Coordinates of C-alpha atoms and ligand atoms in Angstrom, one line a residue:
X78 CA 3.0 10.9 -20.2
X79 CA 2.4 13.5 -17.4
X80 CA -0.3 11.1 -16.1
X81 CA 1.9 8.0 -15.8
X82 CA 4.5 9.7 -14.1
X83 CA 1.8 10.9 -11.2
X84 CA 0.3 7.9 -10.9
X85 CA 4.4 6.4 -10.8
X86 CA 4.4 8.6 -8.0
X87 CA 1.4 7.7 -5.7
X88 CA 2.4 4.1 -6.1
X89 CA 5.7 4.3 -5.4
X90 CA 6.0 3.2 -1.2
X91 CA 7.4 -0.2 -0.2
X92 CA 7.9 -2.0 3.4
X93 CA 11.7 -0.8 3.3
X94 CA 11.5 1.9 6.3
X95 CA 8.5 -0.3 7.5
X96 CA 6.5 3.0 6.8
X97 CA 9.0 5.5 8.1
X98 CA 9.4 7.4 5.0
X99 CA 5.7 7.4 3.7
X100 CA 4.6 11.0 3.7
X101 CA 1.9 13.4 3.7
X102 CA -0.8 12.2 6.1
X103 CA 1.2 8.9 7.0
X104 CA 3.6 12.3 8.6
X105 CA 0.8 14.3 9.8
X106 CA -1.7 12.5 10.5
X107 CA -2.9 12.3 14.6
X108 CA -5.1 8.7 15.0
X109 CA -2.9 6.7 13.1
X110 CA -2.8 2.7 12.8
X111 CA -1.5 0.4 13.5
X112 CA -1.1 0.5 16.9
X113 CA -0.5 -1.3 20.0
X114 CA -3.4 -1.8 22.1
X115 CA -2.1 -2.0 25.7
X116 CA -4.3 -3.6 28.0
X117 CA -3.9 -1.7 30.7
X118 CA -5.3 1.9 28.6
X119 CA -8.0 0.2 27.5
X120 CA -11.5 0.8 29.1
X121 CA -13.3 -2.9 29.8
X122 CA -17.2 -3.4 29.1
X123 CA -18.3 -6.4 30.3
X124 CA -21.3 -8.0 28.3
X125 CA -24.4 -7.2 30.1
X126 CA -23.3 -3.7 30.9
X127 CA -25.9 -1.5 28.9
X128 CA -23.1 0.3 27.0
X129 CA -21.6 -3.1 25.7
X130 CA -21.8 -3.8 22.0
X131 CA -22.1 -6.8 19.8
X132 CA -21.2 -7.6 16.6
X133 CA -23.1 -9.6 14.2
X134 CA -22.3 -11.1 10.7
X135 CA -24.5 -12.1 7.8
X136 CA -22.2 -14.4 6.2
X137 CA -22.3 -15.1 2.1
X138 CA -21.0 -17.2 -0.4
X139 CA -19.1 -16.0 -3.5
X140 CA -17.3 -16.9 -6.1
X141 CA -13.9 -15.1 -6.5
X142 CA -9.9 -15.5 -6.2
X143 CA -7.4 -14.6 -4.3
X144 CA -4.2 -12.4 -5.8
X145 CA -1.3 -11.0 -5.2
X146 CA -0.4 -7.0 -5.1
X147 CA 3.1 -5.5 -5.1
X148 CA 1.9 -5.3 -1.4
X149 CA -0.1 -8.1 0.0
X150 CA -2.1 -11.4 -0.8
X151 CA -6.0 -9.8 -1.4
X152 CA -9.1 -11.6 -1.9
X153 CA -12.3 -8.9 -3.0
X154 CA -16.5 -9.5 -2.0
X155 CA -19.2 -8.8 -0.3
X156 CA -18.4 -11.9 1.9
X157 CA -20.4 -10.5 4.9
X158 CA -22.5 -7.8 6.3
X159 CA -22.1 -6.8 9.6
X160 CA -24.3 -4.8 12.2
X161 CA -22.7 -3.3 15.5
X162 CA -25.0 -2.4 17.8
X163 CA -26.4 -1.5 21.4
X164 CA -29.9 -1.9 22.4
X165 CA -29.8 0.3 25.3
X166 CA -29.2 3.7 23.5
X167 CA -30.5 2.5 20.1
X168 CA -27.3 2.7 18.5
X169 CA -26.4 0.6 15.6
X170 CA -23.8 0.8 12.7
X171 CA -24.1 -1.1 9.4
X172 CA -21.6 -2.1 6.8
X173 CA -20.5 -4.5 4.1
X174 CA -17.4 -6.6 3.2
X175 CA -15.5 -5.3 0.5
X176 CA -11.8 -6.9 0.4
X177 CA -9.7 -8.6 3.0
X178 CA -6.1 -8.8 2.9
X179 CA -3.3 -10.1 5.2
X180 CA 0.0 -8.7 7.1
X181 CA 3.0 -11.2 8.3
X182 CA 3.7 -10.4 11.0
X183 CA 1.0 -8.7 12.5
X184 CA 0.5 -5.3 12.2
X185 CA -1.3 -4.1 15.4
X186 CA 0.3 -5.7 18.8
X187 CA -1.8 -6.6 21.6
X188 CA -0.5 -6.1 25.0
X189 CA 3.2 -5.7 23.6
X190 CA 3.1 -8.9 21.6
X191 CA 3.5 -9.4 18.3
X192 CA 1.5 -12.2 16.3
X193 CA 2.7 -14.0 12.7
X194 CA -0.1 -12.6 10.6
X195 CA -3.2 -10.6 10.5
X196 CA -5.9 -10.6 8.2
X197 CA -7.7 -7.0 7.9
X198 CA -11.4 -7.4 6.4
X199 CA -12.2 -4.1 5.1
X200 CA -15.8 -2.8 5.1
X201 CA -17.8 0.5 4.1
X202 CA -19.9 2.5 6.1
X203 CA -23.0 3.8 4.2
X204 CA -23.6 6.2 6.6
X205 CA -19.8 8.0 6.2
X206 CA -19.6 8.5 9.1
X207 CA -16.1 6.3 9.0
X208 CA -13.7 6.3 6.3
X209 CA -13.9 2.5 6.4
X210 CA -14.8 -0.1 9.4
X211 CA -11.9 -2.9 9.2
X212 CA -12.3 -6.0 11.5
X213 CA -8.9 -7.6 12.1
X214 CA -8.1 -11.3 13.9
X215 CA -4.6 -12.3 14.7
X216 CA -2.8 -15.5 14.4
X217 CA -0.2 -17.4 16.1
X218 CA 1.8 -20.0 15.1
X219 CA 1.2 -23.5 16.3
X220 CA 0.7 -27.4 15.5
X221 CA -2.7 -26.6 14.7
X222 CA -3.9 -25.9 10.9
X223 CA -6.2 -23.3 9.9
X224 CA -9.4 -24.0 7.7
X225 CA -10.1 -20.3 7.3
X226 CA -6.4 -19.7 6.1
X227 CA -6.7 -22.9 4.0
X228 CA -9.6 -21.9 2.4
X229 CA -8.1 -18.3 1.4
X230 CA -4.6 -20.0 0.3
X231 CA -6.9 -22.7 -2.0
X232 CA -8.2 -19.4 -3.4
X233 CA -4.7 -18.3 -5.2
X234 CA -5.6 -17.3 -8.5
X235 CA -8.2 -19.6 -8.7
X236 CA -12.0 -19.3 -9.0
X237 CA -13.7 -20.5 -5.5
X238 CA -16.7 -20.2 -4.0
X239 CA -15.5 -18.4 -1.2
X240 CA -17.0 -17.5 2.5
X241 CA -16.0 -16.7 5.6
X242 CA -17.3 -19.6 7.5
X243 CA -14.3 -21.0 8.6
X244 CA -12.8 -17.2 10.5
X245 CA -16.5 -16.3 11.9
X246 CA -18.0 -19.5 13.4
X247 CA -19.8 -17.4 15.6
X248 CA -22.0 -14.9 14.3
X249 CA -22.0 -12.7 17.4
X250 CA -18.8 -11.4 18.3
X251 CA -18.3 -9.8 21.4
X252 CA -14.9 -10.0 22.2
X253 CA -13.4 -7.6 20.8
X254 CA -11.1 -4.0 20.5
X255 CA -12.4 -0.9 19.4
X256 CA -10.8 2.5 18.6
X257 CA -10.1 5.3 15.8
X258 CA -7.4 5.0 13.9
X259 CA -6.5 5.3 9.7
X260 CA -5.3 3.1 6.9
X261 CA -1.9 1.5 7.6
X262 CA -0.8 2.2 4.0
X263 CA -0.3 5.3 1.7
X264 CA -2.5 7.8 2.0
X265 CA -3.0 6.3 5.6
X266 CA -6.5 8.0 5.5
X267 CA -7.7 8.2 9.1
X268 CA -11.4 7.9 11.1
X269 CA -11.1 4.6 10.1
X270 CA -12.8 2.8 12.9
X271 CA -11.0 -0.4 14.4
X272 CA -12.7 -3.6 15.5
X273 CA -10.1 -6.2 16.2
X274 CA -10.9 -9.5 17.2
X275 CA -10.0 -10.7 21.0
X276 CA -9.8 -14.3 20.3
X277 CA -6.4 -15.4 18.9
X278 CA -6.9 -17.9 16.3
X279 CA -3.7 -20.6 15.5
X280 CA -2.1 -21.3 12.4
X281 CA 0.5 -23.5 11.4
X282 CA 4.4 -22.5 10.4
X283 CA 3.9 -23.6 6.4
X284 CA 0.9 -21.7 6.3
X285 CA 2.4 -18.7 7.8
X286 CA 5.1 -18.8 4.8
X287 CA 2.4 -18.9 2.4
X288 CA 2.5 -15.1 3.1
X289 CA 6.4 -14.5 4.1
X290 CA 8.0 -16.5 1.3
X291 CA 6.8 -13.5 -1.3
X292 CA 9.2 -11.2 0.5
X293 CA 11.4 -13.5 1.9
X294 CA 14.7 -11.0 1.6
X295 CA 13.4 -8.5 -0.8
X296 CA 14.6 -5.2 0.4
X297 CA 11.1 -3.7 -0.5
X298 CA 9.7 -5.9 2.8
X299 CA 12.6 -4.3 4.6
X300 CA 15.0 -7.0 4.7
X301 CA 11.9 -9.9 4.3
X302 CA 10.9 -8.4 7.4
X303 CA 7.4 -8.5 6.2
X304 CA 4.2 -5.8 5.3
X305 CA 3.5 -4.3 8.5
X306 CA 3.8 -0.8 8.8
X307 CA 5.9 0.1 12.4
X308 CA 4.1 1.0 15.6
X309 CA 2.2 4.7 15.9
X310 CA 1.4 6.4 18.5
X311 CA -1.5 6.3 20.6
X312 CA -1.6 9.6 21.1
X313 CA -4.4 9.3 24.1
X314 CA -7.1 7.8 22.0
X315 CA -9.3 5.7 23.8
X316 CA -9.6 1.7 23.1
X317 CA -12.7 0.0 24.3
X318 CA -12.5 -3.4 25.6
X319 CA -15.5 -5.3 24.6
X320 CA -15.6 -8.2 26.5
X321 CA -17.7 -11.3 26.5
X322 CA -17.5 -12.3 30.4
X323 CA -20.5 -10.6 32.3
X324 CA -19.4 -9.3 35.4
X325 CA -21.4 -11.2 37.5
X326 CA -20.4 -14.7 35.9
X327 CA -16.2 -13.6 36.2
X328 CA -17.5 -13.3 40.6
X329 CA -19.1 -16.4 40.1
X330 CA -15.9 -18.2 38.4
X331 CA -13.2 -16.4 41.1
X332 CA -15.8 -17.9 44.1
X333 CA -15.8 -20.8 42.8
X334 CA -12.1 -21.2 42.0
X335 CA -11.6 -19.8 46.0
X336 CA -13.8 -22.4 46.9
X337 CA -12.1 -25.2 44.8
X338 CA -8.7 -24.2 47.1
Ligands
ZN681 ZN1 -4.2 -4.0 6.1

């Protein structure tokens, strides 16, 4: 009896105060997520600088379904493995896909703006040296449907052979955020590091309200306001701007746009 009661206990946090009433290291904690990632605090390294890093995936297939929580729409697998790394200093950090799960609207803001959903694909770190690795895209609504959120809405309590094809059609990513923060629900563990995808992918209205229509005014979602957790601070932490343009190729473009005019 004791035992349901604490376990009553740990589960019991909604979306109601968007996070404002979650407590113990949600409260205390220093580096937490999400955040937003203003461009102008972020430090830029262009590919081809010896201190930029890329991101590569190992994609897999597996069979699995998609379900729904008390808190958001989760599909579990070892979908992917993914390697960051930088040749220059030998540094390299492995990991492997363990759940992904979504947030409508987005959770972290980039550059002050606010996008309709965000899928977080959660990975380990066999080395510990981070809590977890999470690699998050954001999506904006538009005309144009999307085969990766298809794929995970076909997936709905269903048994699919499931992959990740149609989010990472590039294997190397190297546009991207990085940064420090924690877990964006209860306990809100942090050193959780933060790789969030530069490219904003599209996604159409109808399947944007695959996700809101679960909380659609449900005082739990804080109004059917959604499952993101409010803003944190940044409290100084630094962001990393990975970014795919080599320095030399953005002179080229610029000359050649002066040229053009
Ligand atoms: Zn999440």
């Amino acid at each position: 009896m004791l035992i349901i009661l604490l376990s009553a206990t740990v589960l019991a946090w909604d979306y109601n105060q968007k996070g404002a009433d979650w407590e113990g290291q949600c409260v205390n904690g220093t580096f937490q997520s999400p955040i937003n990632i203003g461009l102008a605090d972020a430090e830029t390294i262009k590919n081809g600088s010896e201190k930029h890093i890329q991101l590569n995936f190992t994609l897999f297939t597996q069979e699995t379904k998609g379900y729904w929580t008390n808190t958001t729409y989760k599909i579990e697998g070892q979908f992917a493995n993914m390697t960051a790394s930088r040749p220059s200093d030998q540094w390299y950090q492995s990991s492997s896909v363990l759940q992904l799960h979504f947030h409508s609207p987005s959770e972290n803001h980039l550059d002050g703006t606010e996008y309709d959903l965000e899928v977080h694909i959660v990975m380990n770190d066999p080395t510990n040296r981070f809590t977890y690795i999470v690699y998050a895209v954001f999506f904006k609504q538009s005309e144009v449907n999307n085969s990766f959120i298809s794929d995970c809405i076909e997936a709905e309590d269903k048994n699919v052979n499931f992959t990740l094809a149609n989010l990472i059609n590039d294997p190397l990513v190297d546009d991207f955020y990085a940064f420090i923060g924690s877990l964006t629900t209860p306990p809100c563990s942090e050193n959780v590091l933060w790789l969030v995808d530069g490219e904003v992918r599209n996604v159409t209205q109808t399947q944007v309200e695959f996700f809101s229509k679960k909380w659609a005014n449900s005082t739990e979602f804080a109004g059917g306001n959604g499952n993101d957790r409010q803003i944190q601070f940044n409290n100084y932490r630094q962001i990393i701007h990975y970014d795919d343009y080599a320095s030399v190729l953005g002179f080229t473009v610029t000359a050649f746009i002066a040229l053009m005019f």
